[in-house]
Amino acid sequence: MFAPKHILLAACTACTLTITPALAQQRYNLGRPATPAEIAGWDIDVKADGTGLPKGRGTVAAGAAIFAEKCAACHGAKGEGSVANKLAGGGGTLNTAGALKTVGSFWPYPTTLFDYIRRAMPHNAPQSLKSDEVYSLTAFILNVNGVIDAKAEMNQATLPKVQMPNKGGFKQVVD
Amino acid sequence: MDQTLERRAPAEEARAPNPRRAFLRRGAALTTAAGLLGAGRAEALEPEKAAPALLPPNVPPWTRSQGGPFINPPYGLPSRHEVGVVRVLPQPAAAFPTGSRTPLQNLHGIITPSGLVYERHHAGVPDIDPNAHRLMLHGLVERPMMFTMEDLARFPSVSRIHFLECSGNSSAELKKPTGKTAQEIHGLLSCCEWTGVALSTVLQEAGIKRDAKWVLAEGADGAAMTRSVPLGKALDDALLVYAQNGEMLRPEQGYPLRLFLPGFEGNMSVKWLRRLKLGTEPFETREETAAYTDLLPDGTSLQFTFHMEAKSVITFPSGGQKLKARGFYEISGLAWTGRGKVKRVEVTLDGGKTWVEARLQEPVLSKALARFRLPWQWDGGPALIASRCIDDTGTQPGMGEVLKLRGANSNYHNNAIQYWKIDADGSVQNVRA
């Protein structure tokens, strides 16, 4: 046996949430390299600054048609909610007893909407939408919340620049 | 604002001399003799209804015959007389149910049987072929890696006992007393022995780049659920878990692989784990922005409130149960804290005026459920009972404090003291004291 495991683990228990220690190298040579093609197939997260957004474009009008076909049964015709969450409305309610958390009233980043639709929606067929469809649905939902204009196009460049109404509403505790 | 501020409570009254304490200590001697009474949960048993032909001096048929065969079934099941001890969904049933609850009031000790561990999932329970499951590790690492389940099982392994609690546990109680039983109110809580490989060990294999600060964890289910984990936690005590209570993970617990973050909100222990990506910042996923954030009375929200704070609940006697007669009972319950070890549990029998210290079952483990017990003579009168957990960071708060600091809209991390009202007829109800 090479370096005993307990030494490595003892070093790690001293870590805190915010400090990255210089770790002793301990390798078991298990697993194999992940190929770029493999990573590309699964690397679907989109960060708040837009990193990870794919090429493509979408419009409110195209989004309305897709929403009617694939989303409205659960979320209501204009995202007003049904068996699934309300997606629109709730502005000005967060500090009241009837607080309503929707994309428009609560979500801090527009990019999260793209990320979530792409990975998890529609409920009966997750990861089935093409990038243009995801951009279009994102545009439609932002528009029904009054966040973007009906003529706005969503793409890699425009989506991260959309200012969400509750962008400043979060305090990061990290504890 | 430091979230730990939310759980300060004056400890002075706990220290005050309590005339009832001496009585209760004496009562402890009764515990052994009355052990069976304490262990059996009276509400489920009706010994007075047994047929005389089954009772002495008669010899029952199970003593006068051969019993059933071996391995029937090959994977054993509880006694058929325990069919009522099951997980339940909230009622009325929702179109998309959020989670099933563990029957805490029917359990003993600190371990939750695998089949009773609470469930919370966002796109159903996937049926994953372990031979086709892969863990991808990439982002700010020296060597992007791919692991099979066989690879992961070859790493040095570790087993630890930890609780898992959904941060939405007890959330409905913030508005008003809603649940009837400990299961309904507190059942998004379980405790198992978890086995896997330290995440730090696997991260070493890929090599962590200097500027990495956060780890994105992603599930292979239809939600592809994602959460951001601070690298410090990943290197501290995080596990990649493939087994629970000695057997492979149950499908609803993430088979064949889940992340496990001891003491953190359950949602972060991503199930069916398929991908880990290291980055410089949190990834701001839906489950850490739109959900699992704590809305405060002023309309702003706290984000990344990871720790599950000190909390406890009396599981016997608890809501929905009934004491049949006055006399000896053992009060019993569970306490836990994501901050480490439970230091002490105190119980009130008089609605919070006085508190006495309960006995803790040894060993008390870090970030695990602790079982507490207190002998009690019920005089047949009304009683208002509750427990509170004390850890290194403070005392479990009352509902008033929680509402003052977090508000009724905060939805997550409700760790308020749970009061049970015992009426003269022995019935037990969920109340707000």
Coordinates of C-alpha atoms in Angstrom, one line a residue:
Chain A
M1 CA 0.0 0.0 0.0
F2 CA 1.2 3.5 -0.8
A3 CA 0.4 6.6 1.2
P4 CA -2.2 5.5 3.9
K5 CA -5.7 6.8 3.3
H6 CA -6.1 8.2 6.8
I7 CA -3.4 10.8 6.2
L8 CA -5.2 12.2 3.2
L9 CA -8.6 12.2 5.0
A10 CA -7.1 13.9 8.1
A11 CA -5.8 16.7 5.8
C12 CA -9.3 17.2 4.4
T13 CA -11.1 17.4 7.7
A14 CA -9.3 20.7 8.3
C15 CA -10.9 22.4 5.3
T16 CA -13.5 25.0 5.7
L17 CA -16.2 26.0 3.2
T18 CA -14.1 28.8 1.8
I19 CA -10.5 27.6 1.9
T20 CA -9.0 25.4 -0.7
P21 CA -6.0 23.5 0.8
A22 CA -3.0 22.3 -1.0
L23 CA -3.8 18.7 -1.1
A24 CA -1.3 15.9 -1.1
Q25 CA -1.4 14.0 -4.3
Q26 CA -2.9 10.5 -3.9
R27 CA -4.0 8.6 -7.0
Y28 CA -5.3 5.2 -7.5
N29 CA -5.3 5.1 -11.3
L30 CA -8.9 4.2 -11.5
G31 CA -11.3 5.5 -14.1
R32 CA -10.3 6.8 -17.5
P33 CA -10.1 10.1 -19.3
A34 CA -13.4 11.6 -20.4
T35 CA -13.3 12.5 -24.1
P36 CA -14.4 15.9 -25.3
A37 CA -17.2 14.3 -27.3
E38 CA -18.5 12.6 -24.1
I39 CA -18.3 15.8 -22.2
A40 CA -20.1 17.8 -24.9
G41 CA -23.1 15.4 -24.7
W42 CA -23.7 15.9 -21.0
D43 CA -22.2 19.4 -20.3
I44 CA -25.6 21.2 -20.4
D45 CA -25.3 23.7 -17.5
V46 CA -25.6 27.4 -18.2
K47 CA -24.1 29.8 -15.8
A48 CA -25.5 33.2 -14.8
D49 CA -23.0 35.0 -17.1
G50 CA -24.3 33.0 -20.1
T51 CA -21.4 30.5 -20.2
G52 CA -22.7 27.3 -21.6
L53 CA -25.4 28.8 -23.7
P54 CA -25.5 27.1 -27.1
K55 CA -25.8 28.7 -30.5
G56 CA -29.3 29.3 -31.7
R57 CA -32.1 31.9 -31.4
G58 CA -35.7 32.1 -30.3
T59 CA -38.6 34.5 -30.5
V60 CA -41.7 35.2 -28.3
A61 CA -44.0 34.2 -31.2
A62 CA -42.3 30.9 -31.8
G63 CA -42.2 30.3 -28.1
A64 CA -46.0 30.9 -27.8
A65 CA -46.7 28.2 -30.3
I66 CA -44.4 25.6 -28.6
F67 CA -45.8 26.6 -25.2
A68 CA -49.3 26.0 -26.3
E69 CA -48.4 22.6 -27.6
K70 CA -46.0 21.3 -25.0
C71 CA -46.4 23.3 -21.8
A72 CA -49.9 24.9 -21.4
A73 CA -51.6 21.7 -20.3
C74 CA -49.8 21.9 -17.0
H75 CA -48.8 25.5 -16.7
G76 CA -51.8 27.3 -18.2
A77 CA -52.1 29.1 -21.5
K78 CA -50.1 32.1 -20.4
G79 CA -48.2 30.5 -17.5
E80 CA -50.9 31.3 -15.0
G81 CA -50.5 27.8 -13.6
S82 CA -52.6 24.7 -13.4
V83 CA -51.5 21.4 -12.1
A84 CA -47.9 22.7 -12.4
N85 CA -46.3 25.9 -11.1
K86 CA -47.4 29.4 -12.0
L87 CA -44.8 30.8 -14.2
A88 CA -46.0 34.4 -14.4
G89 CA -47.4 37.1 -12.1
G90 CA -46.7 37.7 -8.4
G91 CA -44.9 41.0 -8.9
G92 CA -44.8 43.0 -5.7
T93 CA -46.1 40.2 -3.5
L94 CA -42.8 38.8 -2.1
N95 CA -43.1 40.8 1.2
T96 CA -46.8 39.9 1.7
A97 CA -48.6 37.0 3.2
G98 CA -49.7 36.0 -0.3
A99 CA -46.1 35.9 -1.7
L100 CA -46.2 34.4 -5.2
K101 CA -42.8 33.1 -6.5
T102 CA -42.7 33.0 -10.3
V103 CA -40.1 33.5 -13.0
G104 CA -41.1 37.1 -13.2
S105 CA -41.5 37.9 -9.5
F106 CA -38.7 35.8 -8.1
W107 CA -36.1 34.2 -10.4
P108 CA -32.8 36.3 -10.3
Y109 CA -31.2 35.1 -13.5
P110 CA -32.7 34.7 -17.0
T111 CA -30.1 32.1 -17.8
T112 CA -31.4 29.7 -15.2
L113 CA -34.7 29.6 -17.1
F114 CA -32.9 28.3 -20.3
D115 CA -30.9 25.9 -18.2
Y116 CA -33.9 24.5 -16.5
I117 CA -36.1 24.1 -19.5
R118 CA -33.3 22.4 -21.4
R119 CA -32.5 19.9 -18.7
A120 CA -36.0 19.2 -17.3
M121 CA -38.8 20.2 -19.5
P122 CA -41.3 19.3 -20.9
H123 CA -42.2 17.0 -18.0
N124 CA -43.1 14.1 -20.2
A125 CA -40.0 14.4 -22.4
P126 CA -37.0 16.1 -20.7
Q127 CA -34.0 16.9 -22.9
S128 CA -36.0 16.6 -26.1
L129 CA -36.1 20.3 -27.1
K130 CA -33.8 21.8 -29.7
S131 CA -31.8 24.9 -28.7
D132 CA -34.0 27.2 -30.8
E133 CA -37.1 25.8 -29.0
V134 CA -35.5 26.4 -25.6
Y135 CA -34.6 30.0 -26.6
S136 CA -38.1 30.5 -27.8
L137 CA -39.8 29.2 -24.7
T138 CA -37.5 31.3 -22.6
A139 CA -38.5 34.3 -24.6
F140 CA -42.2 33.6 -24.3
I141 CA -42.1 33.1 -20.5
L142 CA -40.0 36.2 -20.0
N143 CA -42.5 38.1 -22.2
V144 CA -45.6 37.0 -20.4
N145 CA -43.9 38.3 -17.3
G146 CA -43.4 41.6 -18.9
V147 CA -39.6 41.2 -18.6
I148 CA -38.8 41.5 -22.4
D149 CA -40.5 43.0 -25.3
A150 CA -42.7 40.9 -27.7
K151 CA -40.2 41.6 -30.5
A152 CA -37.1 40.7 -28.6
E153 CA -34.9 37.8 -29.8
M154 CA -33.2 35.6 -27.3
N155 CA -29.8 34.1 -28.1
Q156 CA -26.3 33.7 -26.6
A157 CA -25.7 37.4 -26.5
T158 CA -29.1 38.8 -25.5
L159 CA -30.3 36.4 -22.9
P160 CA -27.6 37.0 -20.2
K161 CA -28.3 40.7 -20.5
V162 CA -31.9 40.5 -19.6
Q163 CA -32.5 42.2 -16.2
M164 CA -34.8 40.2 -13.9
P165 CA -37.0 42.2 -11.6
N166 CA -35.8 40.3 -8.5
K167 CA -32.1 40.2 -9.4
G168 CA -31.1 42.1 -6.3
G169 CA -33.4 40.1 -4.0
F170 CA -31.0 37.4 -2.8
K171 CA -28.3 37.5 -0.1
Q172 CA -25.7 34.7 -0.4
V173 CA -25.2 33.2 3.0
V174 CA -22.9 30.2 2.0
D175 CA -23.3 28.4 5.4
Chain B
M1 CA -26.9 37.9 8.0
D2 CA -25.6 34.9 9.6
Q3 CA -28.2 32.2 9.6
T4 CA -27.1 30.8 12.9
L5 CA -28.5 34.0 14.4
E6 CA -31.9 32.5 13.9
R7 CA -31.5 29.8 16.5
R8 CA -30.4 31.6 19.6
A9 CA -32.6 31.1 22.6
P10 CA -31.9 31.9 26.3
A11 CA -30.4 28.9 27.9
E12 CA -30.9 30.3 31.4
E13 CA -34.2 28.7 32.1
A14 CA -32.8 25.3 31.2
R15 CA -30.2 25.7 34.0
A16 CA -32.8 26.8 36.6
P17 CA -33.4 24.4 39.5
N18 CA -36.3 22.2 38.6
P19 CA -38.1 20.3 41.4
R20 CA -39.4 17.8 38.9
R21 CA -36.0 16.7 37.9
A22 CA -35.3 14.6 41.0
F23 CA -38.7 12.9 40.6
L24 CA -37.9 12.1 37.0
R25 CA -34.5 10.7 37.8
R26 CA -36.1 8.4 40.3
G27 CA -38.5 7.4 37.7
A28 CA -35.6 6.2 35.5
A29 CA -35.3 3.1 37.6
L30 CA -38.6 2.0 36.3
T31 CA -37.5 2.0 32.7
T32 CA -36.0 -1.4 32.6
A33 CA -38.9 -3.2 34.2
A34 CA -41.3 -1.4 32.0
G35 CA -39.2 -1.8 28.9
L36 CA -41.8 -3.6 26.9
L37 CA -44.4 -1.0 27.6
G38 CA -42.0 1.7 26.5
A39 CA -41.0 -0.1 23.3
G40 CA -44.5 -1.0 22.1
R41 CA -46.4 1.9 20.7
A42 CA -49.7 1.7 22.5
E43 CA -51.8 3.2 19.7
A44 CA -51.0 0.2 17.4
L45 CA -51.5 -2.5 20.0
E46 CA -54.7 -3.8 21.4
P47 CA -53.7 -6.7 23.7
E48 CA -57.1 -6.6 25.5
K49 CA -58.7 -7.7 22.3
A50 CA -56.8 -11.0 21.9
A51 CA -58.9 -14.1 21.9
P52 CA -58.8 -16.0 25.2
A53 CA -58.0 -19.2 23.2
L54 CA -54.6 -17.7 22.4
L55 CA -53.8 -16.7 25.9
P56 CA -52.5 -18.7 29.0
P57 CA -53.3 -21.1 30.3
N58 CA -54.1 -22.1 26.7
V59 CA -51.2 -22.8 24.3
P60 CA -51.5 -20.8 21.0
P61 CA -51.3 -22.6 17.6
W62 CA -48.0 -21.1 16.7
T63 CA -46.5 -23.0 19.6
R64 CA -48.2 -26.3 18.7
S65 CA -47.1 -26.4 15.0
Q66 CA -44.2 -25.9 12.7
G67 CA -43.7 -22.4 11.4
G68 CA -43.2 -21.2 7.8
P69 CA -40.3 -22.1 5.6
F70 CA -36.9 -20.4 5.2
I71 CA -36.4 -17.6 2.7
N72 CA -40.1 -17.0 2.2
P73 CA -39.7 -14.6 0.6
P74 CA -35.9 -14.6 -0.3
Y75 CA -35.7 -10.9 0.6
G76 CA -37.4 -10.7 4.0
L77 CA -40.3 -8.5 4.9
P78 CA -41.6 -7.1 8.2
S79 CA -44.3 -9.1 10.1
R80 CA -47.7 -8.9 8.4
H81 CA -48.9 -7.3 11.6
E82 CA -46.8 -4.2 10.9
V83 CA -48.3 -3.4 7.5
G84 CA -49.4 0.0 8.8
V85 CA -45.8 1.1 9.2
V86 CA -45.2 2.7 5.8
R87 CA -44.3 5.9 4.1
V88 CA -47.2 8.2 3.3
L89 CA -47.8 11.0 0.7
P90 CA -49.3 14.3 1.8
Q91 CA -53.1 14.5 1.6
P92 CA -54.9 15.5 -0.5
A93 CA -52.7 14.0 -3.1
A94 CA -51.1 16.6 -5.5
A95 CA -50.8 16.2 -9.2
F96 CA -47.1 16.2 -8.8
P97 CA -46.5 14.9 -5.2
T98 CA -43.4 16.4 -3.6
G99 CA -42.3 13.6 -1.2
S100 CA -43.2 10.7 0.9
R101 CA -42.7 10.7 4.7
T102 CA -40.9 8.4 7.1
P103 CA -43.1 7.0 9.9
L104 CA -40.9 8.4 12.7
Q105 CA -43.5 7.6 15.4
N106 CA -43.2 3.8 14.6
L107 CA -39.4 3.6 14.6
H108 CA -36.9 2.7 17.3
G109 CA -33.3 3.7 17.9
I110 CA -31.7 5.9 15.3
I111 CA -31.5 3.9 12.0
T112 CA -34.3 4.2 9.4
P113 CA -34.9 0.9 7.6
S114 CA -34.1 1.4 3.9
G115 CA -37.7 0.8 2.8
L116 CA -39.0 3.6 5.1
V117 CA -36.5 6.3 4.1
Y118 CA -38.4 9.4 2.9
E119 CA -38.5 10.2 -0.8
R120 CA -38.2 13.5 -2.6
H121 CA -37.6 13.5 -6.3
H122 CA -38.3 15.9 -9.1
A123 CA -39.0 13.6 -12.1
G124 CA -39.9 10.2 -10.6
V125 CA -37.6 7.3 -9.8
P126 CA -35.4 6.3 -12.7
D127 CA -34.6 2.7 -13.4
I128 CA -30.8 2.8 -14.0
D129 CA -28.7 -0.1 -15.3
P130 CA -25.6 0.1 -13.1
N131 CA -23.5 -1.3 -15.9
A132 CA -24.6 1.7 -18.0
H133 CA -24.1 4.3 -15.3
R134 CA -21.2 6.7 -15.5
L135 CA -19.9 9.5 -13.4
M136 CA -18.3 12.3 -15.4
L137 CA -15.8 14.6 -13.5
H138 CA -14.7 17.7 -15.4
G139 CA -14.4 21.4 -15.4
L140 CA -11.5 22.9 -13.5
V141 CA -9.6 19.7 -13.1
E142 CA -6.3 18.6 -14.5
R143 CA -7.7 15.4 -16.0
P144 CA -11.4 15.1 -17.0
M145 CA -12.4 11.6 -15.9
M146 CA -15.1 9.0 -16.4
F147 CA -15.8 6.4 -13.8
T148 CA -17.9 3.2 -13.9
M149 CA -19.6 1.8 -10.8
E150 CA -16.9 -0.8 -10.8
D151 CA -14.2 1.9 -10.7
L152 CA -15.9 3.6 -7.8
A153 CA -16.3 0.4 -5.8
R154 CA -12.5 -0.2 -6.1
F155 CA -11.6 3.1 -4.3
P156 CA -11.0 2.9 -0.5
S157 CA -14.5 2.9 1.0
V158 CA -16.0 4.5 4.1
S159 CA -19.2 3.9 6.0
R160 CA -20.8 6.6 8.2
I161 CA -24.1 7.0 9.9
H162 CA -25.8 10.3 9.1
F163 CA -29.2 11.8 9.0
L164 CA -30.8 13.2 5.8
E165 CA -33.4 15.9 6.1
C166 CA -35.2 17.8 3.4
S167 CA -34.9 21.5 4.1
G168 CA -38.7 21.7 3.4
N169 CA -39.4 19.4 6.4
S170 CA -42.1 20.9 8.6
S171 CA -42.6 23.8 6.3
A172 CA -46.4 23.9 6.3
E173 CA -46.2 24.5 10.1
L174 CA -44.9 28.0 9.5
K175 CA -48.4 29.0 8.5
K176 CA -50.3 27.1 11.1
P177 CA -50.4 23.7 12.8
T178 CA -51.2 21.5 9.8
G179 CA -49.8 18.0 10.2
K180 CA -51.4 15.5 12.6
T181 CA -48.5 13.1 13.2
A182 CA -44.8 13.2 13.6
Q183 CA -44.6 11.5 10.2
E184 CA -46.7 14.2 8.5
I185 CA -44.9 17.0 10.2
H186 CA -41.3 15.8 10.5
G187 CA -41.1 12.8 8.2
L188 CA -38.9 14.3 5.6
L189 CA -36.1 12.9 7.8
S190 CA -34.2 9.6 7.9
C191 CA -30.9 8.3 9.2
C192 CA -28.9 5.5 7.6
E193 CA -25.4 4.0 7.5
W194 CA -24.1 5.3 4.1
T195 CA -21.2 3.6 2.3
G196 CA -19.2 4.9 -0.6
V197 CA -15.9 6.7 -1.4
A198 CA -14.9 10.0 0.0
L199 CA -15.5 12.6 -2.7
S200 CA -12.1 14.1 -1.9
T201 CA -10.5 10.8 -3.0
V202 CA -12.2 10.9 -6.4
L203 CA -11.4 14.6 -6.9
Q204 CA -7.7 13.8 -6.3
E205 CA -7.9 11.3 -9.1
A206 CA -8.7 14.1 -11.5
G207 CA -6.6 16.8 -9.9
I208 CA -8.2 20.0 -8.7
K209 CA -7.2 23.2 -10.4
R210 CA -6.2 26.1 -8.2
D211 CA -9.0 28.4 -9.0
A212 CA -11.8 25.8 -8.5
K213 CA -14.2 26.9 -5.7
W214 CA -17.5 25.2 -6.4
V215 CA -18.7 21.8 -7.6
L216 CA -21.8 21.3 -9.7
A217 CA -23.5 18.0 -9.0
E218 CA -26.0 16.7 -11.6
G219 CA -28.4 13.8 -11.5
A220 CA -29.1 11.3 -14.3
D221 CA -32.9 11.4 -13.7
G222 CA -35.4 13.2 -15.9
A223 CA -34.9 16.4 -13.8
A224 CA -31.1 16.2 -14.3
M225 CA -31.3 17.9 -10.9
T226 CA -28.3 20.2 -10.2
R227 CA -26.9 21.9 -7.1
S228 CA -23.7 23.8 -6.5
V229 CA -21.5 22.6 -3.6
P230 CA -18.7 24.6 -2.1
L231 CA -15.4 22.9 -2.7
G232 CA -14.6 23.0 1.0
K233 CA -17.6 20.8 1.7
A234 CA -16.6 18.5 -1.1
L235 CA -13.2 18.0 0.4
D236 CA -14.4 17.9 4.0
D237 CA -16.8 15.0 4.6
A238 CA -18.7 14.6 1.3
L239 CA -19.2 11.0 0.1
L240 CA -20.1 9.4 -3.2
V241 CA -22.5 6.8 -1.8
Y242 CA -23.5 3.5 -3.4
A243 CA -24.9 1.6 -0.4
Q244 CA -27.1 2.3 2.6
N245 CA -27.7 0.1 5.7
G246 CA -25.5 -2.6 4.3
E247 CA -27.1 -3.1 0.8
M248 CA -26.9 -1.2 -2.4
L249 CA -28.9 2.1 -2.5
R250 CA -32.6 1.7 -3.1
P251 CA -33.7 3.1 -6.5
E252 CA -35.6 6.0 -4.8
Q253 CA -32.4 6.8 -2.9
G254 CA -30.3 7.3 -6.0
Y255 CA -29.3 3.8 -7.2
P256 CA -26.6 3.2 -8.2
L257 CA -24.8 6.4 -7.0
R258 CA -25.6 9.5 -5.1
L259 CA -23.8 12.4 -3.6
F260 CA -24.1 12.7 0.2
L261 CA -23.3 15.9 2.1
P262 CA -23.6 15.2 5.9
G263 CA -25.6 17.9 7.7
F264 CA -26.6 19.9 4.6
E265 CA -30.1 20.2 3.2
G266 CA -31.2 16.9 1.7
N267 CA -31.7 18.3 -1.8
M268 CA -28.0 18.9 -2.2
S269 CA -27.2 15.2 -1.8
V270 CA -28.0 14.7 -5.5
K271 CA -29.3 11.3 -6.4
W272 CA -28.5 9.2 -9.5
L273 CA -25.4 11.3 -9.7
R274 CA -24.0 11.4 -13.2
R275 CA -21.8 14.5 -13.4
L276 CA -19.5 16.7 -11.3
K277 CA -18.1 19.9 -12.7
L278 CA -15.7 22.2 -10.9
G279 CA -16.0 25.9 -11.4
T280 CA -15.1 29.2 -9.9
E281 CA -18.6 30.3 -8.8
P282 CA -22.0 28.7 -7.9
F283 CA -23.9 27.7 -11.0
E284 CA -27.2 29.4 -10.0
T285 CA -29.4 26.5 -10.9
R286 CA -33.1 26.5 -10.5
E287 CA -32.9 24.4 -7.3
E288 CA -30.7 27.1 -5.6
T289 CA -32.5 30.2 -6.9
A290 CA -36.2 29.6 -7.6
A291 CA -36.4 26.8 -4.9
Y292 CA -34.4 26.0 -1.7
T293 CA -34.0 29.7 -1.0
D294 CA -35.5 31.3 2.1
L295 CA -38.0 34.2 1.5
L296 CA -37.8 36.6 4.4
P297 CA -40.6 39.0 5.6
D298 CA -39.0 42.0 3.8
G299 CA -39.3 40.2 0.4
T300 CA -35.6 39.4 0.1
S301 CA -34.3 35.8 0.2
L302 CA -31.4 34.0 1.7
Q303 CA -29.5 31.8 -0.7
F304 CA -27.1 28.9 0.1
T305 CA -28.3 28.3 3.6
F306 CA -26.9 24.8 3.6
H307 CA -26.8 23.5 7.2
M308 CA -29.8 21.8 8.8
E309 CA -29.9 23.4 12.2
A310 CA -30.5 21.9 15.6
K311 CA -34.0 20.3 15.8
S312 CA -35.8 17.6 17.7
V313 CA -39.2 16.0 18.0
I314 CA -40.9 13.7 20.6
T315 CA -42.0 10.7 18.7
F316 CA -43.8 9.1 21.6
P317 CA -46.2 10.3 22.7
S318 CA -46.9 12.2 19.5
G319 CA -49.8 13.4 17.3
G320 CA -52.4 10.9 16.5
Q321 CA -51.4 8.5 19.3
K322 CA -53.4 7.8 22.4
L323 CA -52.5 7.1 26.0
K324 CA -54.9 4.5 27.3
A325 CA -54.3 4.8 31.0
R326 CA -52.4 6.9 33.5
G327 CA -49.1 5.6 34.8
F328 CA -45.6 5.0 33.5
Y329 CA -44.6 5.9 29.9
E330 CA -41.2 6.5 28.4
I331 CA -41.1 9.7 26.5
S332 CA -38.9 9.2 23.5
G333 CA -37.8 11.1 20.5
L334 CA -35.2 12.2 18.0
A335 CA -32.7 15.1 17.9
W336 CA -30.3 16.1 15.3
T337 CA -28.1 19.0 14.0
G338 CA -26.2 19.5 10.8
R339 CA -23.5 21.4 12.8
G340 CA -22.1 18.2 14.5
K341 CA -23.1 16.4 17.6
V342 CA -26.2 16.9 19.7
K343 CA -25.0 18.1 23.1
R344 CA -28.1 17.8 25.1
V345 CA -31.9 17.4 24.7
E346 CA -34.3 19.0 27.1
V347 CA -38.0 18.1 27.5
T348 CA -40.8 20.2 28.9
L349 CA -44.0 18.6 30.4
D350 CA -45.6 22.0 31.3
G351 CA -45.8 23.9 28.0
G352 CA -42.3 25.3 28.2
K353 CA -42.2 26.7 31.7
T354 CA -39.6 24.2 32.9
W355 CA -37.2 21.9 31.0
V356 CA -35.5 18.7 32.1
E357 CA -32.6 16.9 30.5
A358 CA -33.4 13.7 28.7
R359 CA -31.0 10.8 28.4
L360 CA -29.2 10.4 25.1
Q361 CA -28.7 6.9 23.6
E362 CA -25.0 6.3 23.1
P363 CA -23.1 6.6 21.0
V364 CA -24.1 10.1 19.9
L365 CA -22.8 10.5 16.4
S366 CA -21.9 13.7 14.5
K367 CA -24.6 14.7 12.0
A368 CA -26.7 11.7 12.9
L369 CA -30.0 11.3 14.6
A370 CA -29.8 11.0 18.4
R371 CA -32.4 9.1 20.3
F372 CA -33.5 10.7 23.6
R373 CA -35.6 9.1 26.4
L374 CA -37.2 10.4 29.5
P375 CA -39.2 8.3 32.0
W376 CA -42.6 9.8 32.8
Q377 CA -45.6 9.1 35.0
W378 CA -48.7 10.4 33.4
D379 CA -51.2 11.6 36.0
G380 CA -54.1 11.5 33.6
G381 CA -54.3 15.2 33.4
P382 CA -53.7 17.5 30.3
A383 CA -50.1 18.0 29.5
L384 CA -48.2 20.1 26.9
I385 CA -44.9 18.4 26.0
A386 CA -42.0 19.3 23.7
S387 CA -38.3 18.8 23.3
R388 CA -35.5 21.1 22.3
C389 CA -32.1 20.2 21.0
I390 CA -28.9 22.0 22.1
D391 CA -25.7 21.8 20.0
D392 CA -22.4 23.7 20.0
T393 CA -24.1 26.7 18.3
G394 CA -27.1 27.2 20.5
T395 CA -30.6 26.0 21.4
Q396 CA -33.4 25.0 19.1
P397 CA -35.8 28.0 18.8
G398 CA -39.5 28.2 19.5
M399 CA -41.9 29.0 16.6
G400 CA -42.2 32.6 17.7
E401 CA -38.5 33.1 17.2
V402 CA -38.5 31.3 13.9
L403 CA -41.3 33.5 12.6
K404 CA -39.7 36.6 13.9
L405 CA -36.5 35.9 12.2
R406 CA -37.5 34.0 9.1
G407 CA -41.2 34.7 8.6
A408 CA -44.0 32.4 7.5
N409 CA -43.0 32.6 3.8
S410 CA -39.5 31.2 4.3
N411 CA -40.7 27.7 3.6
Y412 CA -37.3 26.0 4.3
H413 CA -35.3 25.3 7.4
N414 CA -38.1 25.4 9.9
N415 CA -36.5 24.0 13.0
A416 CA -39.0 25.2 15.6
I417 CA -39.8 23.3 18.8
Q418 CA -42.7 20.9 18.3
Y419 CA -45.4 20.9 21.0
W420 CA -47.8 18.0 21.5
K421 CA -51.0 18.6 23.6
I422 CA -52.1 15.6 25.6
D423 CA -55.8 15.7 26.6
A424 CA -57.3 14.1 29.7
D425 CA -58.6 11.3 27.4
G426 CA -55.1 10.5 26.4
S427 CA -55.3 11.8 22.8
V428 CA -52.3 13.7 21.5
Q429 CA -52.5 16.7 19.1
N430 CA -50.2 19.0 17.2
V431 CA -50.4 22.5 18.7
R432 CA -48.6 25.7 18.6
A433 CA -47.6 26.7 22.2

